[in-house]
């Protein structure tokens, strides 16, 4: 298996959710070393039992990462299918949910979850629920079958899925919530699986042929008065949508868009469809802009004809892998999200390898050490590799937004490691520590608890 010399993030059982920073063996020792980012050690169960758990949805909420999927615990914390990561520890959200959430949204400041579930503890929530800070609450009578997509558009919460009623009214596959009541939002002939608000319009993708009687072929646009097709649409299911480079991007399981070849991912510029070179050789589940590129995840082995292992990125012209990591993940990628400067990906077990880097660097750093303990109470030990480093070294602190802060250490190291102390007036939270020695450089996320 080819390993990049750049720093990697391993999301282990996120597909089990245990996030760790990999320091390759070239950097530290012959065997390499891991620094645990989430609660369990490498190889442990980040989310639930590794034989069945999977992650389906992420969202950033009040500076934390919310994770949804099929799991019963996060490390030692009992968490029924939904959990919160605050940068240092896992937390449950009330009684959790009795089945997997597939999507999240933030509506008028509240966290909303939707999916396959019907209850939180003994409270009936019928596939869509609001977190009030201590418990999950229903949104009216909810909907009568599962939800696959949520989107806020013009101060309304839209939900798409397999359902046929919302509240007490017929709402075939798409409905909107105004804060008090559900209303139908279009007559779709089959499932809506993705939604995005862009340029004043609402876009829906899924596995449908018509909306309100108009032929739409799996993707449609609502401009405020009626639903309309996007050219000839796609010849297969649209699972995910995002906006990249000022254009709508759709991903799924299709061979053409607008009648032209487009292998599972395509862009719409308002007039016509375009492919992303040769696309992927399998289904696309996840699309997210990340560091001037478009990250594409799914159930594929190549992107643009290049080995990609379920995870690739598009820069507007060509496909690349992460730091040359052609192996990607060993299972499909269900979902991807940028949070707190890092790229998170989720899917089924077993443990995958994925690449992610903090936004404060313009290119992958060349790691030659790691930071421990992490999280820390203030004192850090930093590895500089095997033996003394005969070059001036420095250790610099950055805040979570990437602003340069205190220089923690500078000089000629006397051994292969350093001990530094974070400033005593530094508030608890997430920071980045950058270590340099000659041409080598390593940037690591650190949690001060």
Coordinates of C-alpha atoms in Angstrom, one line a residue:
X1 CA 0.0 0.0 0.0
X2 CA 1.4 3.4 -1.0
X3 CA 1.7 5.9 1.8
X4 CA 2.1 9.6 1.3
X5 CA 4.9 11.4 3.0
X6 CA 2.5 14.2 3.9
X7 CA 0.6 14.2 7.1
X8 CA -2.6 12.2 7.0
X9 CA -5.7 12.2 9.0
X10 CA -7.1 8.7 9.7
X11 CA -10.8 8.6 10.4
X12 CA -10.9 5.1 11.9
X13 CA -14.3 3.6 12.4
X14 CA -15.9 6.8 11.3
X15 CA -16.7 4.2 9.6
X16 CA -16.4 4.2 13.5
X17 CA -15.2 7.8 14.1
X18 CA -11.8 7.6 15.7
X19 CA -9.8 10.4 14.3
X20 CA -6.0 10.3 14.5
X21 CA -3.0 12.0 13.0
X22 CA -0.7 9.6 11.2
X23 CA 3.0 10.4 11.4
X24 CA 4.5 8.2 8.6
X25 CA 7.4 5.9 9.5
X26 CA 9.8 8.0 7.3
X27 CA 9.3 10.8 9.8
X28 CA 9.5 9.2 13.2
X29 CA 10.6 5.6 13.3
X30 CA 10.5 2.4 11.3
X31 CA 7.0 1.6 12.5
X32 CA 5.4 5.0 12.5
X33 CA 3.3 6.5 15.3
X34 CA -0.3 7.5 15.9
X35 CA -1.7 10.4 17.9
X36 CA -5.4 9.9 18.9
X37 CA -7.6 12.8 17.9
X38 CA -10.9 11.3 19.1
X39 CA -11.5 9.5 22.4
X40 CA -10.4 5.8 21.7
X41 CA -6.9 4.7 20.7
X42 CA -6.2 3.7 17.1
X43 CA -8.0 0.5 16.3
X44 CA -10.6 1.1 19.0
X45 CA -14.3 1.7 18.5
X46 CA -14.8 5.3 17.9
X47 CA -18.5 4.9 17.2
X48 CA -20.3 1.7 18.2
X49 CA -19.4 -1.9 17.3
X50 CA -17.0 -1.9 14.3
X51 CA -18.9 -4.9 12.8
X52 CA -22.0 -2.8 12.0
X53 CA -21.5 0.9 12.7
X54 CA -21.4 3.6 10.1
X55 CA -21.5 7.4 9.8
X56 CA -24.1 9.0 7.5
X57 CA -24.3 12.7 8.4
X58 CA -22.2 15.6 9.8
X59 CA -23.0 19.2 10.6
X60 CA -21.2 22.0 12.4
X61 CA -23.3 23.4 15.3
X62 CA -22.2 25.9 17.9
X63 CA -18.5 25.2 17.2
X64 CA -19.0 21.4 17.6
X65 CA -19.2 18.6 15.2
X66 CA -22.5 16.7 15.2
X67 CA -22.3 13.1 13.9
X68 CA -25.2 10.9 12.9
X69 CA -25.3 7.3 11.8
X70 CA -25.8 3.7 13.0
X71 CA -24.1 3.4 16.3
X72 CA -24.7 3.0 20.1
X73 CA -21.7 4.6 21.6
X74 CA -18.7 6.9 21.0
X75 CA -15.8 5.5 22.9
X76 CA -17.1 5.1 26.5
X77 CA -20.0 7.4 26.0
X78 CA -23.5 5.9 25.3
X79 CA -24.9 7.7 22.3
X80 CA -27.9 6.4 20.3
X81 CA -27.1 7.2 16.6
X82 CA -26.2 10.9 17.2
X83 CA -23.3 12.4 19.1
X84 CA -21.4 15.7 19.6
X85 CA -17.6 16.2 19.5
X86 CA -16.4 19.4 21.2
X87 CA -12.8 19.1 20.2
X88 CA -11.8 17.2 23.3
X89 CA -14.5 14.7 24.2
X90 CA -17.7 13.0 23.0
X91 CA -21.1 13.9 24.3
X92 CA -24.5 12.3 23.9
X93 CA -27.5 14.4 22.8
X94 CA -30.3 13.5 25.3
X95 CA -31.8 10.1 24.6
X96 CA -30.5 10.1 21.1
X97 CA -32.6 8.6 18.3
X98 CA -34.0 5.1 17.7
X99 CA -32.6 4.9 14.2
X100 CA -30.1 6.7 12.0
X101 CA -30.4 10.3 11.1
X102 CA -29.4 10.8 7.4
X103 CA -29.1 14.6 7.4
X104 CA -28.9 17.7 9.6
X105 CA -29.7 21.4 9.3
X106 CA -29.6 24.5 11.4
X107 CA -33.0 26.4 11.2
X108 CA -33.5 29.6 13.1
X109 CA -30.6 28.7 15.4
X110 CA -31.9 25.2 16.2
X111 CA -30.3 21.9 15.3
X112 CA -32.6 19.8 13.2
X113 CA -32.1 16.1 12.5
X114 CA -34.0 13.9 10.0
X115 CA -33.8 10.4 8.8
X116 CA -35.1 6.9 9.5
X117 CA -35.9 7.4 13.2
X118 CA -39.4 7.7 14.8
X119 CA -38.6 8.2 18.5
X120 CA -36.2 9.8 20.9
X121 CA -36.6 7.8 24.1
X122 CA -40.4 7.7 24.5
X123 CA -41.0 10.9 22.6
X124 CA -42.4 10.4 19.1
X125 CA -40.5 12.5 16.6
X126 CA -41.6 11.0 13.2
X127 CA -38.5 11.2 11.1
X128 CA -37.6 14.9 11.9
X129 CA -36.7 16.4 15.2
X130 CA -35.4 19.6 16.9
X131 CA -32.8 19.7 19.6
X132 CA -33.8 22.1 22.3
X133 CA -30.5 21.9 24.2
X134 CA -31.5 19.0 26.4
X135 CA -33.9 16.8 24.5
X136 CA -35.2 16.0 21.0
X137 CA -38.6 17.5 20.2
X138 CA -41.0 16.8 17.3
X139 CA -41.7 19.3 14.5
X140 CA -45.4 19.1 14.4
X141 CA -46.6 15.6 13.4
X142 CA -43.5 15.1 11.3
X143 CA -43.7 13.0 8.1
X144 CA -44.9 9.4 7.4
X145 CA -41.6 7.9 6.0
X146 CA -37.9 8.5 6.0
X147 CA -36.2 11.8 5.1
X148 CA -33.0 12.0 3.0
X149 CA -32.3 15.7 2.7
X150 CA -32.8 19.0 4.7
X151 CA -32.2 22.5 3.4
X152 CA -33.0 26.0 4.6
X153 CA -34.3 28.2 1.8
X154 CA -35.8 31.7 2.3
X155 CA -36.5 31.1 6.0
X156 CA -38.2 27.8 5.5
X157 CA -36.9 24.4 6.3
X158 CA -37.3 21.9 3.4
X159 CA -37.3 18.2 3.8
X160 CA -37.1 15.6 1.0
X161 CA -37.4 11.9 1.1
X162 CA -39.7 8.9 0.6
X163 CA -42.7 10.2 2.6
X164 CA -46.1 11.1 1.1
X165 CA -47.6 13.2 4.0
X166 CA -46.1 16.0 6.2
X167 CA -48.1 16.9 9.3
X168 CA -51.6 16.0 8.2
X169 CA -51.4 17.2 4.6
X170 CA -50.4 15.3 1.4
X171 CA -46.8 16.2 0.6
X172 CA -45.3 13.8 -2.0
X173 CA -41.6 13.6 -1.2
X174 CA -41.0 17.3 -0.4
X175 CA -42.4 19.5 2.3
X176 CA -41.5 22.8 4.0
X177 CA -41.8 23.8 7.7
X178 CA -42.4 27.5 8.6
X179 CA -41.8 27.1 12.3
X180 CA -45.3 26.0 13.1
X181 CA -46.8 24.0 10.3
X182 CA -45.8 21.7 7.4
X183 CA -46.8 22.5 3.8
X184 CA -46.4 20.6 0.6
X185 CA -43.6 22.0 -1.6
X186 CA -44.2 20.2 -4.9
X187 CA -45.7 17.0 -6.3
X188 CA -42.7 14.7 -7.0
X189 CA -43.4 11.3 -8.5
X190 CA -40.6 9.6 -6.4
X191 CA -37.9 10.2 -3.8
X192 CA -36.1 13.5 -3.2
X193 CA -32.6 12.7 -1.9
X194 CA -30.6 16.0 -2.0
X195 CA -31.4 19.7 -1.7
X196 CA -29.4 22.9 -2.0
X197 CA -30.2 26.6 -2.0
X198 CA -28.1 28.6 -4.5
X199 CA -28.5 31.9 -6.2
X200 CA -32.0 32.5 -4.8
X201 CA -33.3 29.2 -6.1
X202 CA -33.9 25.8 -4.5
X203 CA -32.5 22.7 -6.3
X204 CA -33.7 19.2 -5.7
X205 CA -32.1 15.9 -6.8
X206 CA -33.2 12.3 -6.4
X207 CA -34.8 9.5 -8.2
X208 CA -37.8 11.2 -9.9
X209 CA -39.0 11.7 -13.4
X210 CA -41.5 14.6 -12.9
X211 CA -42.5 17.4 -10.6
X212 CA -46.0 18.9 -10.7
X213 CA -46.4 17.1 -14.0
X214 CA -43.3 18.6 -15.7
X215 CA -40.6 16.1 -16.9
X216 CA -37.5 16.8 -14.8
X217 CA -35.3 13.7 -14.9
X218 CA -33.9 13.5 -11.4
X219 CA -33.0 17.1 -10.9
X220 CA -35.2 20.3 -10.8
X221 CA -35.1 23.9 -9.8
X222 CA -37.7 26.0 -7.9
X223 CA -37.4 29.7 -8.8
X224 CA -40.2 30.9 -6.5
X225 CA -43.3 30.2 -8.5
X226 CA -42.9 26.7 -10.1
X227 CA -40.5 23.8 -10.5
X228 CA -38.6 23.6 -13.8
X229 CA -36.2 21.1 -15.3
X230 CA -32.4 21.6 -15.7
X231 CA -32.1 20.8 -19.4
X232 CA -32.5 17.0 -19.9
X233 CA -31.4 16.3 -16.3
X234 CA -29.5 13.1 -15.7
X235 CA -30.2 9.5 -16.7
X236 CA -29.9 8.2 -13.2
X237 CA -30.2 9.0 -9.5
X238 CA -28.8 12.2 -8.0
X239 CA -27.7 11.6 -4.4
X240 CA -25.7 14.7 -3.5
X241 CA -25.4 18.4 -4.6
X242 CA -23.2 21.3 -3.7
X243 CA -22.0 24.6 -5.2
X244 CA -18.4 24.9 -6.4
X245 CA -16.8 27.5 -8.6
X246 CA -20.2 29.4 -8.9
X247 CA -21.9 26.3 -10.4
X248 CA -24.2 23.6 -9.2
X249 CA -22.5 20.2 -8.9
X250 CA -24.5 17.0 -8.7
X251 CA -23.3 13.5 -7.9
X252 CA -24.9 10.1 -7.9
X253 CA -25.3 7.1 -10.2
X254 CA -25.7 8.2 -13.8
X255 CA -23.9 8.0 -17.1
X256 CA -25.1 11.2 -18.7
X257 CA -26.2 14.8 -17.9
X258 CA -28.1 16.8 -20.5
X259 CA -27.7 14.0 -22.9
X260 CA -23.9 14.2 -22.8
X261 CA -21.5 11.7 -21.1
X262 CA -21.0 12.5 -17.5
X263 CA -19.9 9.6 -15.3
X264 CA -21.6 10.1 -11.9
X265 CA -20.7 13.7 -11.3
X266 CA -21.6 16.8 -13.4
X267 CA -21.9 20.6 -13.2
X268 CA -24.8 22.9 -14.3
X269 CA -23.9 26.5 -15.2
X270 CA -27.4 27.8 -15.6
X271 CA -27.5 26.9 -19.3
X272 CA -26.0 23.5 -19.8
X273 CA -24.4 20.5 -18.3
X274 CA -20.6 19.7 -18.2
X275 CA -18.8 16.6 -17.1
X276 CA -15.8 16.6 -14.7
X277 CA -13.4 15.0 -17.2
X278 CA -13.9 11.2 -17.0
X279 CA -15.8 11.4 -13.7
X280 CA -15.8 8.3 -11.5
X281 CA -16.3 4.6 -12.1
X282 CA -18.8 4.2 -9.4
X283 CA -21.6 6.0 -7.4
X284 CA -20.9 9.4 -5.8
X285 CA -22.4 10.0 -2.3
X286 CA -20.6 13.1 -1.0
X287 CA -19.6 16.5 -2.4
X288 CA -17.9 19.2 -0.4
X289 CA -15.6 22.2 -1.3
X290 CA -12.4 22.0 0.6
X291 CA -9.3 24.3 0.2
X292 CA -10.1 25.5 -3.3
X293 CA -10.9 22.0 -4.5
X294 CA -14.0 19.9 -4.7
X295 CA -13.8 16.7 -2.6
X296 CA -15.8 13.8 -4.1
X297 CA -16.6 10.7 -2.1
X298 CA -18.5 7.5 -2.8
X299 CA -18.3 3.9 -3.9
X300 CA -15.7 4.2 -6.7
X301 CA -12.1 3.1 -7.3
X302 CA -11.0 5.7 -9.9
X303 CA -11.6 9.4 -10.5
X304 CA -10.7 10.8 -13.9
X305 CA -9.1 7.5 -14.7
X306 CA -6.8 7.8 -11.7
X307 CA -6.9 5.4 -8.8
X308 CA -8.8 7.1 -6.0
X309 CA -10.2 4.5 -3.6
X310 CA -13.6 6.1 -2.8
X311 CA -12.2 9.6 -2.3
X312 CA -10.8 12.1 -4.9
X313 CA -10.7 15.9 -5.5
X314 CA -11.3 18.1 -8.5
X315 CA -9.5 21.4 -8.9
X316 CA -11.6 22.7 -11.8
X317 CA -9.5 21.1 -14.5
X318 CA -8.0 17.8 -13.2
X319 CA -8.5 15.0 -10.7
X320 CA -6.0 14.4 -7.9
X321 CA -5.8 12.3 -4.8
X322 CA -4.8 13.4 -1.3
X323 CA -1.0 13.9 -1.1
X324 CA -0.7 11.1 -3.6
X325 CA -2.6 8.6 -1.4
X326 CA -4.0 6.5 -4.2
X327 CA -5.4 3.9 -1.8
X328 CA -8.1 6.3 -0.4
X329 CA -10.4 4.5 1.9
X330 CA -11.2 0.8 2.1
X331 CA -14.9 1.3 2.2
X332 CA -17.3 3.8 0.5
X333 CA -17.5 7.4 1.7
X334 CA -21.1 8.3 2.7
X335 CA -20.5 11.9 3.8
X336 CA -17.8 14.5 3.9
X337 CA -17.6 17.9 5.7
X338 CA -15.2 20.6 6.5
X339 CA -15.2 21.5 10.2
X340 CA -12.8 23.6 12.2
X341 CA -10.2 23.6 9.3
X342 CA -10.3 19.8 8.9
X343 CA -11.9 17.5 6.4
X344 CA -14.0 14.8 8.0
X345 CA -15.3 11.8 6.0
X346 CA -17.7 9.1 7.2
X347 CA -18.9 5.7 6.0
X348 CA -19.2 2.1 7.0
X349 CA -16.6 -0.1 8.7
X350 CA -13.9 -1.2 8.6
X351 CA -11.3 1.5 9.3
X352 CA -10.3 3.6 6.3
X353 CA -7.4 5.9 5.5
X354 CA -8.3 9.4 4.5
X355 CA -6.4 12.6 4.0
X356 CA -7.1 15.9 5.6
X357 CA -5.1 19.0 6.4
X358 CA -5.6 22.1 8.5
X359 CA -6.5 25.2 6.4
X360 CA -3.7 27.3 7.8
X361 CA -1.2 25.6 5.5
X362 CA -1.1 26.1 1.7
X363 CA 0.3 22.6 1.0
X364 CA 0.6 19.3 2.9
X365 CA 3.3 19.6 5.6
X366 CA 6.2 17.1 5.8
X367 CA 5.7 15.6 9.2
X368 CA 8.8 14.5 11.2
X369 CA 7.3 14.4 14.7
X370 CA 4.1 14.3 16.7
X371 CA 2.7 16.1 19.7
X372 CA 1.7 14.5 22.9
X373 CA -0.4 14.4 25.1
X374 CA -3.2 15.6 22.9
X375 CA -5.6 16.9 24.4
X376 CA -3.2 18.6 26.8
X377 CA -3.4 20.4 30.1
X378 CA -0.6 22.8 28.9
X379 CA 2.8 21.0 28.6
X380 CA 3.6 19.3 25.2
X381 CA 6.3 16.9 24.2
X382 CA 7.2 17.2 20.5
X383 CA 9.1 14.5 18.6
X384 CA 11.8 15.6 16.1
X385 CA 12.5 12.2 14.8
X386 CA 15.4 9.8 15.5
X387 CA 18.5 11.4 17.1
X388 CA 19.6 15.0 17.5
X389 CA 18.4 17.6 15.0
X390 CA 21.5 19.6 13.9
X391 CA 19.4 22.5 12.5
X392 CA 17.7 25.4 14.2
X393 CA 14.1 24.5 15.0
X394 CA 11.1 26.6 16.0
X395 CA 7.7 25.9 17.5
X396 CA 4.9 28.4 16.7
X397 CA 1.3 28.5 18.0
X398 CA -1.7 29.5 15.8
X399 CA -5.3 30.0 16.8
X400 CA -8.2 28.0 15.3
X401 CA -8.6 30.4 12.5
X402 CA -5.0 30.2 11.4
X403 CA -3.8 33.5 12.9
X404 CA -0.1 33.4 13.9
X405 CA 0.4 33.7 17.7
X406 CA 3.2 33.0 20.2
X407 CA 6.5 31.5 19.3
X408 CA 6.9 28.8 21.9
X409 CA 10.5 27.7 21.2
X410 CA 13.4 28.5 18.9
X411 CA 17.0 27.3 18.9
X412 CA 19.2 24.3 18.3
X413 CA 17.7 21.1 19.8
X414 CA 20.0 19.0 21.9
X415 CA 18.0 15.8 21.3
X416 CA 15.3 14.3 19.1
X417 CA 12.5 16.0 21.1
X418 CA 11.3 19.2 22.7
X419 CA 9.2 20.0 25.7
X420 CA 7.2 23.3 25.4
X421 CA 4.6 24.9 27.6
X422 CA 1.5 26.8 26.2
X423 CA 1.0 30.3 27.7
X424 CA -0.8 30.2 31.0
X425 CA -3.3 32.9 30.0
X426 CA -4.3 30.8 26.9
X427 CA -8.1 30.0 27.0
X428 CA -9.2 26.4 26.6
X429 CA -9.9 25.4 23.0
X430 CA -8.5 24.3 19.7
X431 CA -5.1 25.5 18.4
X432 CA -2.4 24.5 15.9
X433 CA 1.2 23.9 16.7
X434 CA 3.7 24.2 13.8
X435 CA 7.2 22.7 14.2
X436 CA 9.9 23.6 11.7
X437 CA 13.5 22.4 11.4
X438 CA 15.4 23.3 8.2
X439 CA 13.2 22.3 5.3
X440 CA 11.0 20.1 7.4
X441 CA 7.7 21.3 8.8
X442 CA 4.8 19.7 10.6
X443 CA 1.5 21.3 11.7
X444 CA -0.7 19.6 14.3
X445 CA -4.1 20.3 15.8
X446 CA -3.9 20.5 19.6
X447 CA -6.8 20.7 22.1
X448 CA -6.1 22.6 25.3
X449 CA -8.5 21.3 27.9

